[in-house]
Amino acid sequence: SLQNEDIQCCTFDLIEELIFLLLQNKGNVIHIFSNCFNPYTAYILVKLQNFIGKIVFENYDIANGFYTDLNENIIKMERYCIENARGICHREFSLEYLIEVLNFKIKGKTIRFFDYCCDEEQGNEKYEKCNELSICYAGGVVTEDDYPDCPFGGFLEIAERCEKNKCHLHIYPSVWDEKRYEKYIRKDKESLYFHFHKTIPYSKLISELSQYDYGICPTRDDVWEKDSSGYNIKNKYIYAGTNKYFDYLDAGLPIITAIPQKFVQYLEEKGVLINWTNGQYDFEFLLRMKDTMHDNVIKAKENLKISNNINKLLKFYESL
């Protein structure tokens, strides 16, 4: 059986070095983490799996059926990997669409394995009960000027509603750009309830977020009516998954969002997510429920810890 000491994580500059190592260790399970913009290495390894060992293929995001402007060769290579690898691991619900709608014929075994929460208890000690509400967002920030019809945007819209309801909105962009975020920086100086923070290291993020009441992902009320260059909105926001929400849960925060639909339903059933678009925010309800929701997160985190789920992945490897 597999033990933790049998698992190695390696990096290589040249694919030839990787193939040489795999030839030396033929018979092992090789878990490939890839991305939909550069599937070349994964494609070569899946092609060679009869010689180098059992391949588990995992794309961070799936391109087929979700992205609309990728090279056709990339689409074909990804499909080959999904249909022919000995195992498929996926962190979202996209395989349902590939099988049921696109008629993928997957030969290998499959497992859905989410990003899950960290094992370390972090953030819970900062949460304090108080009379004013605070919500936060951490990640890529798309401004209204960048993309006026962005279906997952609307920070200024939410900021106005927060201000009227005396709710603090804290935003932590993944990159800092004073010119691009000029409006947000100016609003931060003018408002008591809008806080646009400088980017902080990920090592400090969870502890920083843990002082707030909810983590959010803005969702416009007309999200299903909007088109987006680059990917299929409907598919993306039904079947996708995201690691951001596990960051919020690591910080002890319940979540407010309406996307992605199936992932939202999964977390809703855990009692840690409120399924609202931007226009549905009920601040009195949020204030009333924040302590209960926070307690739900603490309980759910135990079930969502990576250590309590890793055996599923190890058994999956052993079954190949």
C-alpha angles and dihedrals in degrees: 000000000000119000126190091252089060092064119089130186114206137176127204137187094205127044089217089065090052094048090049091054092047092050088055091052100038114167097041124115113255115201109201118201107198140160132229095244096059113028095149098105093045091048093053093048094048088050089054098042094112087064105033105035144268113331124211107194122205125173116195088221127011116237102192109091093358110063118055106189105049125120112270091235090059090051091050094047093050091049090051091053093048094047098042110031115108089238137017121207117187133180098206141031099272096113089068089062094044093052101037100038109019094037096231111183102216112195098184133066119271136213131182108219117174126208089254129188127298119259094232116093102234134160101013093102093063098057112107130177111244139159098244121072124233129188130180144197126201124185141047112356117210110194127214088248093052094052116000094190097041105153094209096044135079103123094151090048091054091042091058092050091047091052092052090050097042093245120145116232116200120190125191111188118207089229131028118231116161094192096048093044096040094123092049093047091050092048090050088060093046101043132066090205105043117079120181107187130199116252113276130197115271089238088068099036101087094050090047094051094046092078092068132078105232139013115219142196108197115235121187115228090238094048094131093052096055128094122213129202110239103024146036106264097202095050094040094052095044103045107022128104132205138204092212092082092056088053088057091048090048086057090051094251128141113222135239117201143106099218143117091027103212093039090049090053090050093054092040089060088054089057094240103104137063112209103221137138119217095272094051098064109132104191096188089055091048092051092047095047103038097098093046091047091048090053089050090055093051090053095044094048092069090060092042097050114122091231091060092053106036093089088066088060094045092051088049090056091049092051095058 
